[in-house]
Amino acid sequence: MSLAVQIRQHGGPEELNVADVEVGQPGPGQIRIRHHAVGLNFIDVYHRTGLYPLQMPAGIGMEGAGVVEAVGEGVTHLRVGDRAAYAANPPGSYCEVRVMPAQNVCRLPDGIDFETGAAMMLKGLTAQYLLKKTLPVEGLALGDFVLFHAAAGGVGLIACQWARALGLQLIGTAGSDAKCKLALEHGAAHAINYSTENFAARVKEITGGKGVKVAYDSVGKDTYEGSIDSLRPFGLLAVFGNGSGPVPPINLGTLASKGSLYVTRPTLFTHMATRESTQAMADDLFAVVRSGAVKIPIGQRYALADVQQAHRDLEARKTTGCTILTL
Ligand SMILES: NC(=O)c1ccc[n+]([C@@H]2O[C@H](COP(=O)([O-])OP(=O)(O)OC[C@H]3O[C@@H](n4cnc5c(N)ncnc54)[C@H](OP(=O)(O)O)[C@@H]3O)[C@@H](O)[C@H]2O)c1
């Protein structure tokens, strides 16, 4: 048996309830993992509200770290007793123990503790594919400017540090002066409070009128127009989230008139479609964390029983960095 958070219908944080559920044996391609910590992500809110619909009843949560308890047929990269961490489908990581597909579960290297593992896999692998693989046609070079919204959030503070390590000048936005300070402390070259400032105008100022090569936009509805206005010709708008709501259809003519722009709507799980690509991305993340270039900033910890409050705080923009559920 395991304590697990379930929802019976889409809705507010009050739909998140802890239940005692039965946990079976792993089938082919699966493992059973006992979590030591679980990561919270904004996608969990989309799953809860139904922006990304789930079949009911549903588990919630896509990130965790713990110890492998049992291994199903055909799983060769994990053994019983391994320390492991993951970002993976299907949702259901808000629990003590679960059976799940093994493909996206990686062995956690020595020197990376469970809380760090639980906090960093979904957010860190997202920063990885954004900064390394979601690039303008001519790529990114040392000193290039990129714009990154919600820079003091979970993905954001990891991206600030990783961008600095790559020699990029990340212009971060955030909803308060305190959050801007945090982004700067984590490696953002510039920070703009987009609650009080016109960020597109500030980006133009900072870049000497040119604009950035890429705008990484997870805020969506409230920011995408400003993101387009922050791009230089041939620039790339990478919309990877809906913090303020989904981006409505964009008129392709806008991309022409603003300078032959590109738009993409990437998701982590396209990049993690195979065991090989998952491990290669994870190895890159593990290396940058073990080197100390990227420190995983855990801003909040909640008990599993306090999961409703954790969701309220995440949606109310009260959190910074990564959030975990402790077990
Ligand atoms: N496509 C992918 O592969 C992928 C993978 C991972 C994450 N994501 C996306 O990346 C974003 C960041 O994820 P995260 O888990 O690290 O969350 P997070 O950044 O810690 O939290 C979301 C942040 O978005 C900002 N925000 C702006 N407008 C908002 C609004 N109306 N309501 C709520 N928040 C608002 C807030 O920061 P300020 O107060 O500073 O504005 C808030 O703290 C999310 O949109 C998520 O869906 C996408």
CSV table of C-alpha atoms and ligand atoms in Angstrom, one decimal:
chain,number,residue,atom,x,y,z
A,1,MET,CA,0.0,0.0,0.0
A,2,SER,CA,1.1,3.6,-0.5
A,3,LEU,CA,-0.2,7.0,0.4
A,4,ALA,CA,-0.9,8.8,-3.0
A,5,VAL,CA,-2.4,12.0,-4.1
A,6,GLN,CA,-5.3,11.5,-6.4
A,7,ILE,CA,-7.9,13.7,-8.1
A,8,ARG,CA,-11.4,12.4,-9.0
A,9,GLN,CA,-12.3,15.4,-11.2
A,10,HIS,CA,-10.5,18.5,-12.6
A,11,GLY,CA,-10.7,21.6,-10.5
A,12,GLY,CA,-9.0,23.6,-7.8
A,13,PRO,CA,-6.4,22.6,-5.2
A,14,GLU,CA,-9.2,21.1,-3.0
A,15,GLU,CA,-9.4,18.3,-5.5
A,16,LEU,CA,-6.0,17.0,-4.4
A,17,ASN,CA,-6.6,14.3,-1.8
A,18,VAL,CA,-4.3,11.8,-0.2
A,19,ALA,CA,-5.6,8.2,-0.4
A,20,ASP,CA,-4.2,4.8,0.5
A,21,VAL,CA,-3.7,2.9,-2.8
A,22,GLU,CA,-2.5,-0.6,-3.6
A,23,VAL,CA,0.8,-0.9,-5.4
A,24,GLY,CA,1.4,-4.0,-7.5
A,25,GLN,CA,4.4,-5.6,-9.1
A,26,PRO,CA,6.2,-4.0,-12.1
A,27,GLY,CA,5.3,-5.5,-15.5
A,28,PRO,CA,7.6,-5.6,-18.5
A,29,GLY,CA,9.5,-2.4,-18.9
A,30,GLN,CA,8.4,-1.1,-15.5
A,31,ILE,CA,10.0,-0.6,-12.1
A,32,ARG,CA,8.7,-0.1,-8.6
A,33,ILE,CA,10.3,2.9,-6.9
A,34,ARG,CA,10.0,4.1,-3.2
A,35,HIS,CA,10.3,7.9,-3.3
A,36,HIS,CA,12.4,9.9,-0.8
A,37,ALA,CA,11.2,13.2,-2.3
A,38,VAL,CA,8.9,14.3,-5.1
A,39,GLY,CA,9.2,17.3,-7.3
A,40,LEU,CA,6.4,19.8,-7.9
A,41,ASN,CA,5.9,21.4,-11.4
A,42,PHE,CA,3.6,23.9,-13.0
A,43,ILE,CA,2.4,21.2,-15.4
A,44,ASP,CA,0.9,19.5,-12.3
A,45,VAL,CA,-1.4,22.5,-12.1
A,46,TYR,CA,-2.4,22.1,-15.8
A,47,HIS,CA,-3.2,18.4,-15.1
A,48,ARG,CA,-5.2,19.3,-12.0
A,49,THR,CA,-7.2,22.1,-13.7
A,50,GLY,CA,-7.8,20.1,-16.9
A,51,LEU,CA,-5.9,22.4,-19.2
A,52,TYR,CA,-4.1,19.2,-20.0
A,53,PRO,CA,-7.0,16.7,-19.4
A,54,LEU,CA,-6.4,13.4,-17.6
A,55,GLN,CA,-8.6,10.3,-17.3
A,56,MET,CA,-10.2,10.0,-13.9
A,57,PRO,CA,-9.4,9.1,-11.2
A,58,ALA,CA,-5.8,10.3,-11.8
A,59,GLY,CA,-2.5,10.6,-10.0
A,60,ILE,CA,-0.6,13.8,-10.2
A,61,GLY,CA,3.1,14.6,-10.4
A,62,MET,CA,5.8,13.8,-13.0
A,63,GLU,CA,9.1,14.1,-11.0
A,64,GLY,CA,10.6,12.1,-8.1
A,65,ALA,CA,13.6,10.5,-6.6
A,66,GLY,CA,14.0,7.4,-4.5
A,67,VAL,CA,15.2,3.8,-4.4
A,68,VAL,CA,14.3,1.1,-7.0
A,69,GLU,CA,12.5,-1.7,-5.1
A,70,ALA,CA,11.6,-4.1,-8.0
A,71,VAL,CA,12.4,-4.3,-11.7
A,72,GLY,CA,10.2,-5.8,-14.4
A,73,GLU,CA,11.2,-7.9,-17.3
A,74,GLY,CA,13.3,-6.3,-20.0
A,75,VAL,CA,14.6,-3.4,-17.8
A,76,THR,CA,18.4,-3.5,-18.0
A,77,HIS,CA,19.5,0.0,-17.0
A,78,LEU,CA,18.3,-0.2,-13.4
A,79,ARG,CA,18.7,-2.7,-10.5
A,80,VAL,CA,17.0,-3.3,-7.2
A,81,GLY,CA,18.6,-1.0,-4.7
A,82,ASP,CA,19.6,1.7,-7.2
A,83,ARG,CA,19.2,5.3,-6.3
A,84,ALA,CA,17.2,6.9,-9.1
A,85,ALA,CA,15.4,10.0,-10.2
A,86,TYR,CA,13.0,10.9,-13.1
A,87,ALA,CA,10.9,13.2,-15.1
A,88,ALA,CA,8.3,10.9,-16.6
A,89,ASN,CA,4.8,10.2,-17.7
A,90,PRO,CA,2.2,9.1,-16.7
A,91,PRO,CA,1.4,11.6,-13.9
A,92,GLY,CA,1.4,10.0,-10.4
A,93,SER,CA,4.6,10.9,-8.6
A,94,TYR,CA,2.9,12.4,-5.6
A,95,CYS,CA,3.1,9.2,-3.6
A,96,GLU,CA,5.3,7.1,-1.4
A,97,VAL,CA,5.7,4.1,-3.8
A,98,ARG,CA,4.6,3.6,-7.4
A,99,VAL,CA,5.0,1.2,-10.3
A,100,MET,CA,6.0,3.1,-13.5
A,101,PRO,CA,7.6,2.8,-16.9
A,102,ALA,CA,11.4,2.6,-16.5
A,103,GLN,CA,12.4,4.4,-19.7
A,104,ASN,CA,12.7,7.9,-18.3
A,105,VAL,CA,14.1,6.8,-14.9
A,106,CYS,CA,17.8,7.4,-14.5
A,107,ARG,CA,20.3,6.2,-11.9
A,108,LEU,CA,21.2,9.1,-9.6
A,109,PRO,CA,24.9,9.6,-9.4
A,110,ASP,CA,26.7,9.7,-6.1
A,111,GLY,CA,27.0,13.2,-4.7
A,112,ILE,CA,23.4,14.1,-5.8
A,113,ASP,CA,21.0,13.7,-2.9
A,114,PHE,CA,17.4,12.6,-3.3
A,115,GLU,CA,15.9,16.1,-2.7
A,116,THR,CA,18.1,17.6,-5.4
A,117,GLY,CA,17.3,14.7,-7.7
A,118,ALA,CA,13.5,15.1,-7.1
A,119,ALA,CA,13.8,18.9,-7.7
A,120,MET,CA,15.9,18.9,-10.8
A,121,MET,CA,14.9,16.3,-13.3
A,122,LEU,CA,11.9,17.8,-15.0
A,123,LYS,CA,13.0,21.4,-14.6
A,124,GLY,CA,16.7,20.8,-15.2
A,125,LEU,CA,16.1,18.6,-18.3
A,126,THR,CA,13.8,21.4,-19.6
A,127,ALA,CA,16.5,24.0,-19.2
A,128,GLN,CA,18.9,21.5,-21.0
A,129,TYR,CA,16.8,21.1,-24.1
A,130,LEU,CA,15.8,24.7,-24.2
A,131,LEU,CA,19.4,26.1,-24.0
A,132,LYS,CA,21.1,23.3,-25.9
A,133,LYS,CA,18.5,22.2,-28.5
A,134,THR,CA,15.9,25.0,-28.9
A,135,LEU,CA,18.0,27.4,-30.8
A,136,PRO,CA,17.8,30.0,-33.6
A,137,VAL,CA,18.8,28.8,-37.1
A,138,GLU,CA,22.3,30.2,-36.7
A,139,GLY,CA,22.7,28.8,-33.1
A,140,LEU,CA,23.8,30.7,-30.1
A,141,ALA,CA,27.4,32.0,-29.6
A,142,LEU,CA,29.3,33.3,-26.5
A,143,GLY,CA,27.9,36.6,-25.3
A,144,ASP,CA,24.5,36.3,-27.2
A,145,PHE,CA,21.4,37.7,-25.5
A,146,VAL,CA,18.4,35.5,-24.7
A,147,LEU,CA,15.2,36.4,-23.0
A,148,PHE,CA,13.9,34.1,-20.3
A,149,HIS,CA,10.5,34.7,-18.6
A,150,ALA,CA,9.7,33.7,-15.0
A,151,ALA,CA,13.4,33.6,-14.4
A,152,ALA,CA,13.1,33.2,-10.6
A,153,GLY,CA,10.9,30.1,-10.9
A,154,GLY,CA,12.0,26.4,-10.9
A,155,VAL,CA,13.0,26.1,-14.5
A,156,GLY,CA,14.1,29.8,-14.4
A,157,LEU,CA,16.7,29.7,-11.7
A,158,ILE,CA,18.3,26.6,-13.3
A,159,ALA,CA,18.3,28.3,-16.7
A,160,CYS,CA,19.9,31.5,-15.3
A,161,GLN,CA,22.8,29.5,-14.0
A,162,TRP,CA,23.2,27.2,-17.0
A,163,ALA,CA,23.0,30.1,-19.4
A,164,ARG,CA,25.8,31.8,-17.5
A,165,ALA,CA,27.9,28.6,-17.7
A,166,LEU,CA,27.3,28.6,-21.4
A,167,GLY,CA,28.5,32.1,-21.8
A,168,LEU,CA,25.1,33.5,-22.7
A,169,GLN,CA,23.7,36.8,-21.5
A,170,LEU,CA,20.3,35.8,-20.1
A,171,ILE,CA,17.8,38.7,-19.6
A,172,GLY,CA,15.4,37.4,-17.0
A,173,THR,CA,11.9,38.7,-16.2
A,174,ALA,CA,10.1,38.2,-12.9
A,175,GLY,CA,7.1,39.5,-11.1
A,176,SER,CA,8.8,41.4,-8.3
A,177,ASP,CA,12.0,43.2,-7.5
A,178,ALA,CA,12.9,40.5,-4.9
A,179,LYS,CA,12.5,37.8,-7.6
A,180,CYS,CA,14.6,39.9,-10.1
A,181,LYS,CA,17.4,40.1,-7.4
A,182,LEU,CA,17.2,36.3,-7.1
A,183,ALA,CA,17.6,35.9,-10.8
A,184,LEU,CA,20.6,38.1,-10.9
A,185,GLU,CA,22.2,36.2,-8.0
A,186,HIS,CA,21.7,33.0,-10.0
A,187,GLY,CA,23.5,34.3,-13.1
A,188,ALA,CA,21.0,36.4,-15.1
A,189,ALA,CA,23.0,39.2,-16.8
A,190,HIS,CA,19.9,41.5,-16.5
A,191,ALA,CA,16.6,41.3,-14.8
A,192,ILE,CA,13.4,43.1,-15.6
A,193,ASN,CA,10.3,43.3,-13.3
A,194,TYR,CA,7.6,42.7,-15.9
A,195,SER,CA,4.9,43.7,-13.4
A,196,THR,CA,6.1,47.3,-13.5
A,197,GLU,CA,8.2,47.7,-16.6
A,198,ASN,CA,7.6,47.3,-20.4
A,199,PHE,CA,10.0,44.4,-20.8
A,200,ALA,CA,10.2,44.5,-24.6
A,201,ALA,CA,11.3,48.2,-24.5
A,202,ARG,CA,13.9,47.3,-21.8
A,203,VAL,CA,15.2,44.4,-23.9
A,204,LYS,CA,15.7,46.7,-26.8
A,205,GLU,CA,17.6,49.1,-24.6
A,206,ILE,CA,19.8,46.4,-23.1
A,207,THR,CA,20.6,45.0,-26.5
A,208,GLY,CA,21.4,48.3,-28.1
A,209,GLY,CA,18.2,48.3,-30.2
A,210,LYS,CA,18.9,44.8,-31.7
A,211,GLY,CA,16.7,42.5,-29.7
A,212,VAL,CA,17.5,38.9,-28.6
A,213,LYS,CA,18.0,35.8,-30.7
A,214,VAL,CA,15.6,33.7,-28.6
A,215,ALA,CA,12.8,34.4,-26.3
A,216,TYR,CA,12.0,31.5,-24.0
A,217,ASP,CA,8.4,32.1,-22.9
A,218,SER,CA,6.6,29.9,-20.4
A,219,VAL,CA,4.2,32.7,-19.3
A,220,GLY,CA,2.3,32.6,-22.5
A,221,LYS,CA,-0.9,34.7,-22.9
A,222,ASP,CA,0.4,37.8,-21.0
A,223,THR,CA,3.9,37.9,-22.5
A,224,TYR,CA,4.0,36.4,-26.0
A,225,GLU,CA,3.4,39.7,-27.9
A,226,GLY,CA,6.2,41.4,-25.9
A,227,SER,CA,8.4,38.3,-26.5
A,228,ILE,CA,7.8,38.7,-30.3
A,229,ASP,CA,8.7,42.4,-30.0
A,230,SER,CA,11.9,41.5,-28.1
A,231,LEU,CA,13.3,39.4,-31.0
A,232,ARG,CA,15.8,40.4,-33.6
A,233,PRO,CA,15.3,39.5,-37.2
A,234,PHE,CA,15.3,35.7,-37.7
A,235,GLY,CA,14.8,35.4,-33.9
A,236,LEU,CA,13.0,32.4,-32.3
A,237,LEU,CA,10.0,32.5,-30.0
A,238,ALA,CA,10.0,29.3,-28.0
A,239,VAL,CA,6.7,29.1,-26.1
A,240,PHE,CA,7.1,26.3,-23.6
A,241,GLY,CA,4.4,27.0,-21.0
A,242,ASN,CA,1.1,28.6,-20.1
A,243,GLY,CA,1.7,30.2,-16.7
A,244,SER,CA,-0.8,33.0,-17.5
A,245,GLY,CA,-2.9,31.0,-20.0
A,246,PRO,CA,-2.3,29.5,-23.4
A,247,VAL,CA,-1.1,31.6,-26.3
A,248,PRO,CA,-3.9,32.3,-28.9
A,249,PRO,CA,-3.3,31.5,-32.6
A,250,ILE,CA,-0.6,33.8,-34.0
A,251,ASN,CA,-1.1,35.5,-37.3
A,252,LEU,CA,1.8,34.2,-39.5
A,253,GLY,CA,1.9,37.6,-41.2
A,254,THR,CA,3.2,39.0,-37.8
A,255,LEU,CA,6.2,36.8,-38.1
A,256,ALA,CA,7.0,38.3,-41.5
A,257,SER,CA,6.4,41.9,-40.6
A,258,LYS,CA,8.5,41.6,-37.4
A,259,GLY,CA,11.5,40.2,-39.3
A,260,SER,CA,11.2,36.6,-40.6
A,261,LEU,CA,10.7,35.2,-37.2
A,262,TYR,CA,10.5,31.6,-36.1
A,263,VAL,CA,8.1,30.1,-33.5
A,264,THR,CA,8.2,26.7,-31.8
A,265,ARG,CA,6.1,25.1,-29.0
A,266,PRO,CA,8.4,22.4,-27.6
A,267,THR,CA,7.8,19.9,-24.9
A,268,LEU,CA,10.2,17.9,-22.8
A,269,PHE,CA,8.8,14.5,-23.6
A,270,THR,CA,9.4,14.8,-27.3
A,271,HIS,CA,13.1,15.2,-26.4
A,272,MET,CA,12.9,12.3,-23.9
A,273,ALA,CA,11.2,9.9,-26.4
A,274,THR,CA,13.9,7.2,-26.1
A,275,ARG,CA,16.0,5.8,-23.3
A,276,GLU,CA,19.1,6.9,-25.2
A,277,SER,CA,18.0,10.6,-25.5
A,278,THR,CA,16.8,10.6,-21.9
A,279,GLN,CA,20.1,9.3,-20.6
A,280,ALA,CA,22.2,11.7,-22.8
A,281,MET,CA,20.2,14.7,-21.5
A,282,ALA,CA,20.4,13.5,-17.9
A,283,ASP,CA,24.1,12.9,-18.1
A,284,ASP,CA,24.5,16.5,-19.3
A,285,LEU,CA,22.4,17.7,-16.4
A,286,PHE,CA,24.2,15.5,-13.8
A,287,ALA,CA,27.6,16.9,-15.1
A,288,VAL,CA,26.6,20.5,-14.8
A,289,VAL,CA,25.2,19.9,-11.3
A,290,ARG,CA,28.1,17.9,-10.1
A,291,SER,CA,30.6,20.5,-11.4
A,292,GLY,CA,28.8,23.1,-9.2
A,293,ALA,CA,28.0,25.3,-12.2
A,294,VAL,CA,24.3,24.8,-11.6
A,295,LYS,CA,23.1,24.5,-8.0
A,296,ILE,CA,19.5,23.2,-7.7
A,297,PRO,CA,17.6,25.9,-5.7
A,298,ILE,CA,15.0,24.3,-3.5
A,299,GLY,CA,12.9,27.3,-2.3
A,300,GLN,CA,10.0,25.4,-0.7
A,301,ARG,CA,9.4,22.0,1.0
A,302,TYR,CA,5.9,20.7,1.8
A,303,ALA,CA,4.7,17.5,3.5
A,304,LEU,CA,2.6,15.3,1.2
A,305,ALA,CA,-0.4,16.1,3.3
A,306,ASP,CA,0.1,19.8,2.6
A,307,VAL,CA,-0.1,19.3,-1.2
A,308,GLN,CA,-3.1,21.6,-1.6
A,309,GLN,CA,-1.2,24.5,0.0
A,310,ALA,CA,1.8,23.8,-2.3
A,311,HIS,CA,-0.5,24.1,-5.3
A,312,ARG,CA,-2.0,27.3,-4.0
A,313,ASP,CA,1.4,28.9,-3.4
A,314,LEU,CA,2.7,27.8,-6.9
A,315,GLU,CA,-0.3,29.3,-8.7
A,316,ALA,CA,-0.3,32.5,-6.6
A,317,ARG,CA,3.3,33.1,-7.7
A,318,LYS,CA,4.5,32.8,-4.1
A,319,THR,CA,7.2,30.3,-4.8
A,320,THR,CA,10.8,30.8,-6.0
A,321,GLY,CA,13.1,28.1,-7.4
A,322,CYS,CA,12.1,24.5,-7.1
A,323,THR,CA,9.4,23.1,-4.8
A,324,ILE,CA,9.4,19.5,-3.4
A,325,LEU,CA,7.1,17.3,-1.4
A,326,THR,CA,8.9,15.6,1.4
A,327,LEU,CA,8.0,12.0,2.5
B,1,LIG,N1,7.2,22.6,-22.4
B,1,LIG,C1,8.0,22.0,-21.5
B,1,LIG,O1,8.8,21.1,-21.8
B,1,LIG,C2,8.0,22.5,-20.1
B,1,LIG,C3,8.7,21.8,-19.1
B,1,LIG,C4,8.8,22.3,-17.8
B,1,LIG,C5,8.2,23.4,-17.5
B,1,LIG,N2,7.4,24.1,-18.4
B,1,LIG,C6,6.8,25.4,-18.2
B,1,LIG,O2,7.7,26.2,-17.6
B,1,LIG,C7,7.1,27.1,-16.7
B,1,LIG,C8,7.9,27.1,-15.4
B,1,LIG,O3,7.6,25.9,-14.7
B,1,LIG,P1,8.0,25.7,-13.2
B,1,LIG,O4,7.4,24.4,-12.8
B,1,LIG,O5,9.5,26.0,-13.0
B,1,LIG,O6,7.1,26.9,-12.5
B,1,LIG,P2,7.6,28.3,-11.9
B,1,LIG,O7,8.4,29.0,-12.9
B,1,LIG,O8,8.3,28.0,-10.6
B,1,LIG,O9,6.3,29.0,-11.6
B,1,LIG,C9,5.6,29.7,-12.6
B,1,LIG,C10,6.0,31.1,-12.6
B,1,LIG,O10,5.3,31.7,-13.7
B,1,LIG,C11,5.2,33.1,-13.4
B,1,LIG,N3,3.8,33.6,-13.8
B,1,LIG,C12,3.6,34.6,-14.7
B,1,LIG,N4,2.3,34.8,-14.8
B,1,LIG,C13,1.7,33.9,-14.0
B,1,LIG,C14,0.3,33.7,-13.7
B,1,LIG,N5,-0.7,34.4,-14.3
B,1,LIG,N6,0.0,32.7,-12.8
B,1,LIG,C15,1.0,32.0,-12.3
B,1,LIG,N7,2.3,32.1,-12.5
B,1,LIG,C16,2.7,33.1,-13.4
B,1,LIG,C17,5.4,33.3,-11.9
B,1,LIG,O11,6.6,34.0,-11.8
B,1,LIG,P3,6.7,35.6,-11.6
B,1,LIG,O12,5.9,35.9,-10.4
B,1,LIG,O13,8.1,35.9,-11.6
B,1,LIG,O14,6.0,36.1,-12.9
B,1,LIG,C18,5.4,31.9,-11.4
B,1,LIG,O15,6.2,31.8,-10.2
B,1,LIG,C19,5.6,26.7,-16.6
B,1,LIG,O16,4.8,27.4,-17.4
B,1,LIG,C20,5.7,25.2,-17.1
B,1,LIG,O17,4.5,24.8,-17.6
B,1,LIG,C21,7.4,23.6,-19.7
